Amino acid sequence: MAGVQDILVSAGINLLSALAFLMAFAFLRLQPINDRVYFPKWYLKGIRASPKGSGTSVKKFVNLDIKTYLRFWKWMPAALRMPEPELIEHAGLDSVAYIRIYVLGLKIFVPIAILAFAVLAPVNWTGETLVHIKDLTYSDIDKLSISNVPSGSLRRVLELWAHIIMSYVVTLWTCYVLYKEYEIVCKKRLQFLAAEQRRPDQFTVLVRNIPPDPDESVSEHVEHFFCVNHADHYLSHQVVYNANKLAKLVDKLKSTKNWLTYYQTRHERNPKKRPRTRTGTLGLIGKSVDAIDYYTAKIAKLIEEEKAERENVMNDPKAIVPAAFVSFKSRWGAAVCAQTQQSRNPTLWLTEWAPEPRDVYWDNLAIPYVKLAVRRLLMVVAMFFLTFFFMIPIAFVQSLASIDGIKKVFPFLKPILQVTGVQSFVQGFLPGAILKVFLSLVPTIIMITSKIEGHTSLSALERRSAGKYHLFILVNVFFGSIIAGAAFEQLQTFLNQAPSEIPKTIGVAIPIKATFFITYIMVDGWAGIAAEILRLVPLILFHLKNTFLVKTEQDRENAMNPGSLKFAVSEPRLQLYFLLGLVYSVVTPFILPFIIVFFAFAYVVFRHQIINVYDQQYESGATFWPDVHRRLITGLVISQILLMGLLSTKNATKSTPILIVLPVLTIWFHFFCKGRFESAFKKFPLQEAMMKDTLERAKEPKLNLKAYLQDSYIHPVFKGIDIDRPSTVDDEENNPLVATKRKNVHLSRTSSSINSETVEDVLQEIASHW
């Protein structure tokens, strides 16, 4: 395991890596040629102009002003200067709520670290338990952990009581900070929704599992249902087309046009030579042909295929899926529909708030609702196997975390491990780096499983993927590293001791794994965050596109890739740092400064990124915050349970009744916050909806809402194309007696029967059918 020297080596490597990344960023961001890579958000807002438009030919590409290089560090205070209200207006509430997670980490762990080093560090250091345990591998850092506190004497019992009292302080302080932060984010969300400009999703509901009707089309059925059940508020609707195949053709056509542009640009630069390509995969295999002619013919063929598929989708009734976006005349009407049950059968006419148009994940809207449960079951099984089989690389990483473990498992490496500096590199840097490489593949796999599950919005996909990734990290990275690491590091002890002694050995080994997590924090949280701000991959891709594809200013705009906050990846990684801090704050407080440095550094970096770089794909108004709160509570409960297990190895079983209060109190606190705040993130208050509707009617009495919403929820491949609506639409919206094409006697009233009954009776009977 890593000792003091190994930690210093790891710290040196990661600090130098982080410094190199930051210096490279400070230099590259000042070059005019890279301006669109490091400030794309301002270009998208139309505020920033390209600095390459004037000056000498050299100045168009390289910054020759020496004074700007002397102020390279100014990006840090600049990132902190923008006030939060302005930042919300500039980047959105989702981005601001995300970086508040880093502030939350600082609020929790800075006071805890000060108290822990003042109280627990001296208590742990004065113990001598580790010295008297035979065949146990440990370092000087582990003397600062609870493992070094012996059991038995009255003095040692009092020392354990210091840890118990500290666990109460950690729990109460964490709950207090969580409550205050939940309250702040909740207020900001309500203020954001109240001040938000008009958006289509405020008036629109997504309806799924529309029952089939033999006498009416899906569009007519939706029109009929909502004219009856929401007669005063229904405005219009847009049925959902299964245009997935058409969308793929459109994307393929766009990609092919890009290749044609690339080869035409090459030919313009060298007119004497016609570019050539191969007809096989990626232009690497197959027959060699003229590239321009080949892609021109391919585009013509794709245009014909697209036209045929578009006509097929528009004219085939089977292309319409049983789902629709239904819009209302007011936010109040949409809120009532989205938050109530529409039918006696709770599985039909399912309504939920529509995502904002840019948040819709169109591919999944075509999935029949009945298949969703099967898909989700299969993905649960897939996630189980992914989590289970990933234990193999975790065990491999842990074998590298201990020199003794490597020697015992791989004895042929003994000569190499005896070389000066190799041990420090292996134990201090290599395990964390390899674990980060393995974990880099997991988020993509998890996102694929979430897409298969059928979620209908990008925000829902990210929240679902974040939940899976958090569970994966919890099981594999945290518990997997502890269990596998204990087995490797104490291999001889595991093999020779009695089975009844193994839990005690594991209890001692849990605090000792803090050194491995310290190395991982430095690799992922220090060097990794510095690499984030450098944006090396977007930088390379931009210049490749700029060299080979860009012909116009619009092409240069398209070559920019501002990216966005990857909530599905970043937030679960953050939760690991919270978990480590909560678990080891009482057990091994030496880890806390490394976590605090990560939170402070990452806060500055991501604040800079959301100001200058990231362009979010959607805005959910911090809908993810209840998930953040719940996962933090989970980490707190895990830390409390592990502490009870650790103290049981210290013959302090009498402390269990005292400590069992903590998880009970924490879980109660979670449900209290859930009841107090969560509804603000799940539902839209009718009072707020009515206030916004009233203000809007007063300010814009002649607003044509139907025209505003008309094309908002049309599939992107149909943008700019007129889609026919049934002839009944305009008539039904203003007719108290809703016409129907049904042949059923009790629903198709003749004019004489209507005259013999009141309008209310007819409407009541029709409504009862639904």
mmCIF file of N, CA, C and O in Angstrom, residues 559-624:
data_model
loop_
_atom_site.group_PDB
_atom_site.id
_atom_site.type_symbol
_atom_site.label_atom_id
_atom_site.label_comp_id
_atom_site.label_asym_id
_atom_site.label_seq_id
_atom_site.Cartn_x
_atom_site.Cartn_y
_atom_site.Cartn_z
ATOM 1 N N ALA A 559 -17.966 24.113 -36.859
ATOM 2 C CA ALA A 559 -16.787 23.368 -36.411
ATOM 3 C C ALA A 559 -16.569 23.492 -34.909
ATOM 4 O O ALA A 559 -15.875 22.671 -34.307
ATOM 5 N N MET A 560 -17.164 24.515 -34.296
ATOM 6 C CA MET A 560 -17.037 24.673 -32.841
ATOM 7 C C MET A 560 -17.809 23.573 -32.126
ATOM 8 O O MET A 560 -18.899 23.205 -32.528
ATOM 9 N N ASN A 561 -17.219 23.075 -31.067
ATOM 10 C CA ASN A 561 -17.902 22.086 -30.242
ATOM 11 C C ASN A 561 -17.823 22.543 -28.787
ATOM 12 O O ASN A 561 -16.900 22.173 -28.060
ATOM 13 N N PRO A 562 -18.778 23.371 -28.352
ATOM 14 C CA PRO A 562 -18.684 23.888 -26.982
ATOM 15 C C PRO A 562 -18.862 22.811 -25.916
ATOM 16 O O PRO A 562 -18.381 22.965 -24.798
ATOM 17 N N GLY A 563 -19.564 21.733 -26.259
ATOM 18 C CA GLY A 563 -19.803 20.705 -25.253
ATOM 19 C C GLY A 563 -20.793 21.164 -24.205
ATOM 20 O O GLY A 563 -21.375 22.248 -24.293
ATOM 21 N N SER A 564 -20.970 20.360 -23.190
ATOM 22 C CA SER A 564 -21.906 20.688 -22.111
ATOM 23 C C SER A 564 -21.502 19.940 -20.856
ATOM 24 O O SER A 564 -20.646 19.047 -20.891
ATOM 25 N N LEU A 565 -22.096 20.324 -19.746
ATOM 26 C CA LEU A 565 -21.863 19.599 -18.493
ATOM 27 C C LEU A 565 -22.410 18.181 -18.621
ATOM 28 O O LEU A 565 -23.592 17.983 -18.871
ATOM 29 N N LYS A 566 -21.558 17.205 -18.472
ATOM 30 C CA LYS A 566 -21.984 15.811 -18.549
ATOM 31 C C LYS A 566 -22.466 15.371 -17.171
ATOM 32 O O LYS A 566 -21.734 14.750 -16.396
ATOM 33 N N PHE A 567 -23.724 15.702 -16.876
ATOM 34 C CA PHE A 567 -24.262 15.419 -15.542
ATOM 35 C C PHE A 567 -24.235 13.931 -15.235
ATOM 36 O O PHE A 567 -23.979 13.529 -14.098
ATOM 37 N N ALA A 568 -24.496 13.108 -16.234
ATOM 38 C CA ALA A 568 -24.542 11.660 -16.025
ATOM 39 C C ALA A 568 -23.202 11.099 -15.583
ATOM 40 O O ALA A 568 -23.141 10.024 -14.972
ATOM 41 N N VAL A 569 -22.113 11.800 -15.875
ATOM 42 C CA VAL A 569 -20.771 11.337 -15.511
ATOM 43 C C VAL A 569 -20.227 12.118 -14.320
ATOM 44 O O VAL A 569 -19.707 11.537 -13.366
ATOM 45 N N SER A 570 -20.359 13.432 -14.377
ATOM 46 C CA SER A 570 -19.709 14.287 -13.382
ATOM 47 C C SER A 570 -20.336 14.162 -11.998
ATOM 48 O O SER A 570 -19.620 14.087 -10.992
ATOM 49 N N GLU A 571 -21.656 14.146 -11.931
ATOM 50 C CA GLU A 571 -22.318 14.131 -10.622
ATOM 51 C C GLU A 571 -22.044 12.839 -9.845
ATOM 52 O O GLU A 571 -21.748 12.900 -8.646
ATOM 53 N N PRO A 572 -22.113 11.642 -10.455
ATOM 54 C CA PRO A 572 -21.753 10.432 -9.691
ATOM 55 C C PRO A 572 -20.297 10.439 -9.229
ATOM 56 O O PRO A 572 -19.989 9.936 -8.139
ATOM 57 N N ARG A 573 -19.395 10.983 -10.044
ATOM 58 C CA ARG A 573 -17.998 11.080 -9.598
ATOM 59 C C ARG A 573 -17.894 11.996 -8.392
ATOM 60 O O ARG A 573 -17.131 11.721 -7.445
ATOM 61 N N LEU A 574 -18.670 13.086 -8.409
ATOM 62 C CA LEU A 574 -18.704 13.972 -7.247
ATOM 63 C C LEU A 574 -19.189 13.232 -6.003
ATOM 64 O O LEU A 574 -18.678 13.443 -4.902
ATOM 65 N N GLN A 575 -20.203 12.397 -6.191
ATOM 66 C CA GLN A 575 -20.758 11.664 -5.055
ATOM 67 C C GLN A 575 -19.730 10.738 -4.418
ATOM 68 O O GLN A 575 -19.764 10.497 -3.209
ATOM 69 N N LEU A 576 -18.785 10.217 -5.220
ATOM 70 C CA LEU A 576 -17.719 9.392 -4.653
ATOM 71 C C LEU A 576 -16.862 10.212 -3.698
ATOM 72 O O LEU A 576 -16.484 9.731 -2.621
ATOM 73 N N TYR A 577 -16.575 11.458 -4.051
ATOM 74 C CA TYR A 577 -15.775 12.316 -3.164
ATOM 75 C C TYR A 577 -16.542 12.626 -1.878
ATOM 76 O O TYR A 577 -15.946 12.657 -0.789
ATOM 77 N N PHE A 578 -17.839 12.872 -1.998
ATOM 78 C CA PHE A 578 -18.644 13.076 -0.788
ATOM 79 C C PHE A 578 -18.629 11.818 0.082
ATOM 80 O O PHE A 578 -18.493 11.912 1.305
ATOM 81 N N LEU A 579 -18.783 10.663 -0.543
ATOM 82 C CA LEU A 579 -18.792 9.406 0.209
ATOM 83 C C LEU A 579 -17.469 9.194 0.923
ATOM 84 O O LEU A 579 -17.444 8.844 2.120
ATOM 85 N N LEU A 580 -16.363 9.400 0.208
ATOM 86 C CA LEU A 580 -15.050 9.221 0.833
ATOM 87 C C LEU A 580 -14.860 10.204 1.987
ATOM 88 O O LEU A 580 -14.338 9.834 3.051
ATOM 89 N N GLY A 581 -15.289 11.442 1.791
ATOM 90 C CA GLY A 581 -15.146 12.421 2.858
ATOM 91 C C GLY A 581 -15.963 12.070 4.087
ATOM 92 O O GLY A 581 -15.482 12.195 5.224
ATOM 93 N N LEU A 582 -17.207 11.629 3.879
ATOM 94 C CA LEU A 582 -18.068 11.283 5.010
ATOM 95 C C LEU A 582 -17.594 10.025 5.725
ATOM 96 O O LEU A 582 -17.646 9.943 6.952
ATOM 97 N N VAL A 583 -17.134 9.038 4.966
ATOM 98 C CA VAL A 583 -16.673 7.784 5.579
ATOM 99 C C VAL A 583 -15.386 8.006 6.360
ATOM 100 O O VAL A 583 -15.236 7.546 7.501
ATOM 101 N N TYR A 584 -14.437 8.727 5.752
ATOM 102 C CA TYR A 584 -13.113 8.820 6.357
ATOM 103 C C TYR A 584 -12.932 10.046 7.237
ATOM 104 O O TYR A 584 -11.873 10.212 7.846
ATOM 105 N N SER A 585 -13.939 10.916 7.354
ATOM 106 C CA SER A 585 -13.791 12.089 8.224
ATOM 107 C C SER A 585 -13.601 11.680 9.678
ATOM 108 O O SER A 585 -12.892 12.359 10.426
ATOM 109 N N VAL A 586 -14.230 10.594 10.077
ATOM 110 C CA VAL A 586 -14.076 10.086 11.445
ATOM 111 C C VAL A 586 -13.018 8.992 11.504
ATOM 112 O O VAL A 586 -12.366 8.807 12.526
ATOM 113 N N VAL A 587 -12.822 8.296 10.399
ATOM 114 C CA VAL A 587 -11.940 7.127 10.373
ATOM 115 C C VAL A 587 -10.494 7.529 10.089
ATOM 116 O O VAL A 587 -9.580 7.180 10.840
ATOM 117 N N THR A 588 -10.262 8.232 8.988
ATOM 118 C CA THR A 588 -8.910 8.678 8.598
ATOM 119 C C THR A 588 -9.004 10.105 8.077
ATOM 120 O O THR A 588 -9.077 10.326 6.857
ATOM 121 N N PRO A 589 -9.011 11.094 8.940
ATOM 122 C CA PRO A 589 -9.219 12.481 8.496
ATOM 123 C C PRO A 589 -8.116 13.021 7.602
ATOM 124 O O PRO A 589 -8.283 14.084 7.000
ATOM 125 N N PHE A 590 -7.003 12.309 7.466
ATOM 126 C CA PHE A 590 -5.898 12.766 6.610
ATOM 127 C C PHE A 590 -6.340 12.931 5.159
ATOM 128 O O PHE A 590 -5.720 13.694 4.398
ATOM 129 N N ILE A 591 -7.424 12.255 4.745
ATOM 130 C CA ILE A 591 -7.897 12.324 3.358
ATOM 131 C C ILE A 591 -8.623 13.638 3.062
ATOM 132 O O ILE A 591 -8.737 14.040 1.896
ATOM 133 N N LEU A 592 -9.104 14.328 4.098
ATOM 134 C CA LEU A 592 -9.965 15.492 3.893
ATOM 135 C C LEU A 592 -9.290 16.650 3.149
ATOM 136 O O LEU A 592 -9.920 17.269 2.287
ATOM 137 N N PRO A 593 -8.034 16.998 3.432
ATOM 138 C CA PRO A 593 -7.431 18.101 2.669
ATOM 139 C C PRO A 593 -7.375 17.840 1.167
ATOM 140 O O PRO A 593 -7.548 18.771 0.373
ATOM 141 N N PHE A 594 -7.162 16.597 0.760
ATOM 142 C CA PHE A 594 -7.115 16.267 -0.657
ATOM 143 C C PHE A 594 -8.490 16.471 -1.304
ATOM 144 O O PHE A 594 -8.588 16.940 -2.441
ATOM 145 N N ILE A 595 -9.549 16.135 -0.564
ATOM 146 C CA ILE A 595 -10.908 16.329 -1.075
ATOM 147 C C ILE A 595 -11.244 17.810 -1.147
ATOM 148 O O ILE A 595 -11.870 18.274 -2.123
ATOM 149 N N ILE A 596 -10.833 18.571 -0.155
ATOM 150 C CA ILE A 596 -11.121 20.010 -0.139
ATOM 151 C C ILE A 596 -10.424 20.706 -1.312
ATOM 152 O O ILE A 596 -11.012 21.576 -1.973
ATOM 153 N N VAL A 597 -9.179 20.340 -1.569
ATOM 154 C CA VAL A 597 -8.469 20.915 -2.722
ATOM 155 C C VAL A 597 -9.213 20.607 -4.014
ATOM 156 O O VAL A 597 -9.358 21.466 -4.896
ATOM 157 N N PHE A 598 -9.719 19.373 -4.131
ATOM 158 C CA PHE A 598 -10.479 19.011 -5.336
ATOM 159 C C PHE A 598 -11.715 19.890 -5.492
ATOM 160 O O PHE A 598 -11.960 20.440 -6.579
ATOM 161 N N PHE A 599 -12.517 20.035 -4.443
ATOM 162 C CA PHE A 599 -13.747 20.827 -4.541
ATOM 163 C C PHE A 599 -13.448 22.285 -4.896
ATOM 164 O O PHE A 599 -14.145 22.885 -5.726
ATOM 165 N N ALA A 600 -12.420 22.857 -4.278
ATOM 166 C CA ALA A 600 -12.096 24.263 -4.547
ATOM 167 C C ALA A 600 -11.608 24.447 -5.981
ATOM 168 O O ALA A 600 -12.044 25.369 -6.696
ATOM 169 N N PHE A 601 -10.701 23.586 -6.417
ATOM 170 C CA PHE A 601 -10.141 23.702 -7.766
ATOM 171 C C PHE A 601 -11.213 23.447 -8.820
ATOM 172 O O PHE A 601 -11.342 24.185 -9.807
ATOM 173 N N ALA A 602 -12.012 22.401 -8.628
ATOM 174 C CA ALA A 602 -13.052 22.062 -9.601
ATOM 175 C C ALA A 602 -14.111 23.155 -9.685
ATOM 176 O O ALA A 602 -14.660 23.415 -10.765
ATOM 177 N N TYR A 603 -14.408 23.805 -8.563
ATOM 178 C CA TYR A 603 -15.389 24.886 -8.583
ATOM 179 C C TYR A 603 -14.939 26.017 -9.504
ATOM 180 O O TYR A 603 -15.723 26.523 -10.321
ATOM 181 N N VAL A 604 -13.673 26.404 -9.390
ATOM 182 C CA VAL A 604 -13.160 27.493 -10.235
ATOM 183 C C VAL A 604 -13.158 27.067 -11.699
ATOM 184 O O VAL A 604 -13.573 27.829 -12.590
ATOM 185 N N VAL A 605 -12.718 25.843 -11.979
ATOM 186 C CA VAL A 605 -12.630 25.358 -13.358
ATOM 187 C C VAL A 605 -14.005 25.301 -14.008
ATOM 188 O O VAL A 605 -14.211 25.812 -15.125
ATOM 189 N N PHE A 606 -14.970 24.691 -13.331
ATOM 190 C CA PHE A 606 -16.286 24.537 -13.944
ATOM 191 C C PHE A 606 -17.042 25.860 -14.000
ATOM 192 O O PHE A 606 -17.889 26.040 -14.889
ATOM 193 N N ARG A 607 -16.757 26.764 -13.105
ATOM 194 C CA ARG A 607 -17.370 28.097 -13.230
ATOM 195 C C ARG A 607 -16.860 28.783 -14.506
ATOM 196 O O ARG A 607 -17.624 29.406 -15.235
ATOM 197 N N HIS A 608 -15.565 28.642 -14.740
ATOM 198 C CA HIS A 608 -15.004 29.193 -15.980
ATOM 199 C C HIS A 608 -15.633 28.534 -17.200
ATOM 200 O O HIS A 608 -15.966 29.207 -18.187
ATOM 201 N N GLN A 609 -15.825 27.220 -17.138
ATOM 202 C CA GLN A 609 -16.346 26.493 -18.296
ATOM 203 C C GLN A 609 -17.787 26.888 -18.617
ATOM 204 O O GLN A 609 -18.139 27.058 -19.782
ATOM 205 N N ILE A 610 -18.630 27.036 -17.613
ATOM 206 C CA ILE A 610 -20.026 27.371 -17.919
ATOM 207 C C ILE A 610 -20.176 28.830 -18.333
ATOM 208 O O ILE A 610 -21.151 29.188 -18.992
ATOM 209 N N ILE A 611 -19.197 29.676 -17.978
ATOM 210 C CA ILE A 611 -19.243 31.070 -18.419
ATOM 211 C C ILE A 611 -18.780 31.199 -19.861
ATOM 212 O O ILE A 611 -19.396 31.912 -20.665
ATOM 213 N N ASN A 612 -17.721 30.499 -20.208
ATOM 214 C CA ASN A 612 -17.069 30.730 -21.500
ATOM 215 C C ASN A 612 -17.243 29.615 -22.517
ATOM 216 O O ASN A 612 -17.093 29.869 -23.717
ATOM 217 N N VAL A 613 -17.540 28.406 -22.072
ATOM 218 C CA VAL A 613 -17.466 27.271 -22.989
ATOM 219 C C VAL A 613 -18.808 26.574 -23.169
ATOM 220 O O VAL A 613 -19.399 26.615 -24.251
ATOM 221 N N TYR A 614 -19.299 25.941 -22.127
ATOM 222 C CA TYR A 614 -20.401 25.002 -22.263
ATOM 223 C C TYR A 614 -21.683 25.669 -22.753
ATOM 224 O O TYR A 614 -22.049 26.754 -22.302
ATOM 225 N N ASP A 615 -22.347 24.984 -23.636
ATOM 226 C CA ASP A 615 -23.666 25.402 -24.117
ATOM 227 C C ASP A 615 -24.628 24.248 -23.855
ATOM 228 O O ASP A 615 -24.603 23.245 -24.562
ATOM 229 N N GLN A 616 -25.447 24.385 -22.816
ATOM 230 C CA GLN A 616 -26.307 23.284 -22.396
ATOM 231 C C GLN A 616 -27.348 22.932 -23.458
ATOM 232 O O GLN A 616 -27.934 23.822 -24.073
ATOM 233 N N GLN A 617 -27.584 21.648 -23.622
ATOM 234 C CA GLN A 617 -28.558 21.178 -24.606
ATOM 235 C C GLN A 617 -29.988 21.449 -24.168
ATOM 236 O O GLN A 617 -30.899 21.497 -24.991
ATOM 237 N N TYR A 618 -30.211 21.593 -22.875
ATOM 238 C CA TYR A 618 -31.561 21.761 -22.353
ATOM 239 C C TYR A 618 -31.493 22.521 -21.042
ATOM 240 O O TYR A 618 -30.415 22.750 -20.498
ATOM 241 N N GLU A 619 -32.643 22.916 -20.530
ATOM 242 C CA GLU A 619 -32.746 23.576 -19.232
ATOM 243 C C GLU A 619 -33.902 22.964 -18.474
ATOM 244 O O GLU A 619 -35.054 23.072 -18.880
ATOM 245 N N SER A 620 -33.586 22.281 -17.366
ATOM 246 C CA SER A 620 -34.626 21.606 -16.589
ATOM 247 C C SER A 620 -34.970 22.344 -15.301
ATOM 248 O O SER A 620 -35.833 21.899 -14.547
ATOM 249 N N GLY A 621 -34.280 23.464 -15.002
ATOM 250 C CA GLY A 621 -34.567 24.193 -13.770
ATOM 251 C C GLY A 621 -34.121 23.453 -12.522
ATOM 252 O O GLY A 621 -34.827 23.454 -11.506
ATOM 253 N N ALA A 622 -32.948 22.797 -12.600
ATOM 254 C CA ALA A 622 -32.359 22.075 -11.445
ATOM 255 C C ALA A 622 -33.234 20.928 -10.977
ATOM 256 O O ALA A 622 -33.271 20.613 -9.785
ATOM 257 N N THR A 623 -33.912 20.267 -11.912
ATOM 258 C CA THR A 623 -34.765 19.129 -11.542
ATOM 259 C C THR A 623 -33.978 18.005 -10.893
ATOM 260 O O THR A 623 -34.534 17.191 -10.156
ATOM 261 N N PHE A 624 -32.673 17.953 -11.121
ATOM 262 C CA PHE A 624 -31.857 16.852 -10.617
ATOM 263 C C PHE A 624 -31.495 16.996 -9.139
ATOM 264 O O PHE A 624 -30.948 16.069 -8.552
#
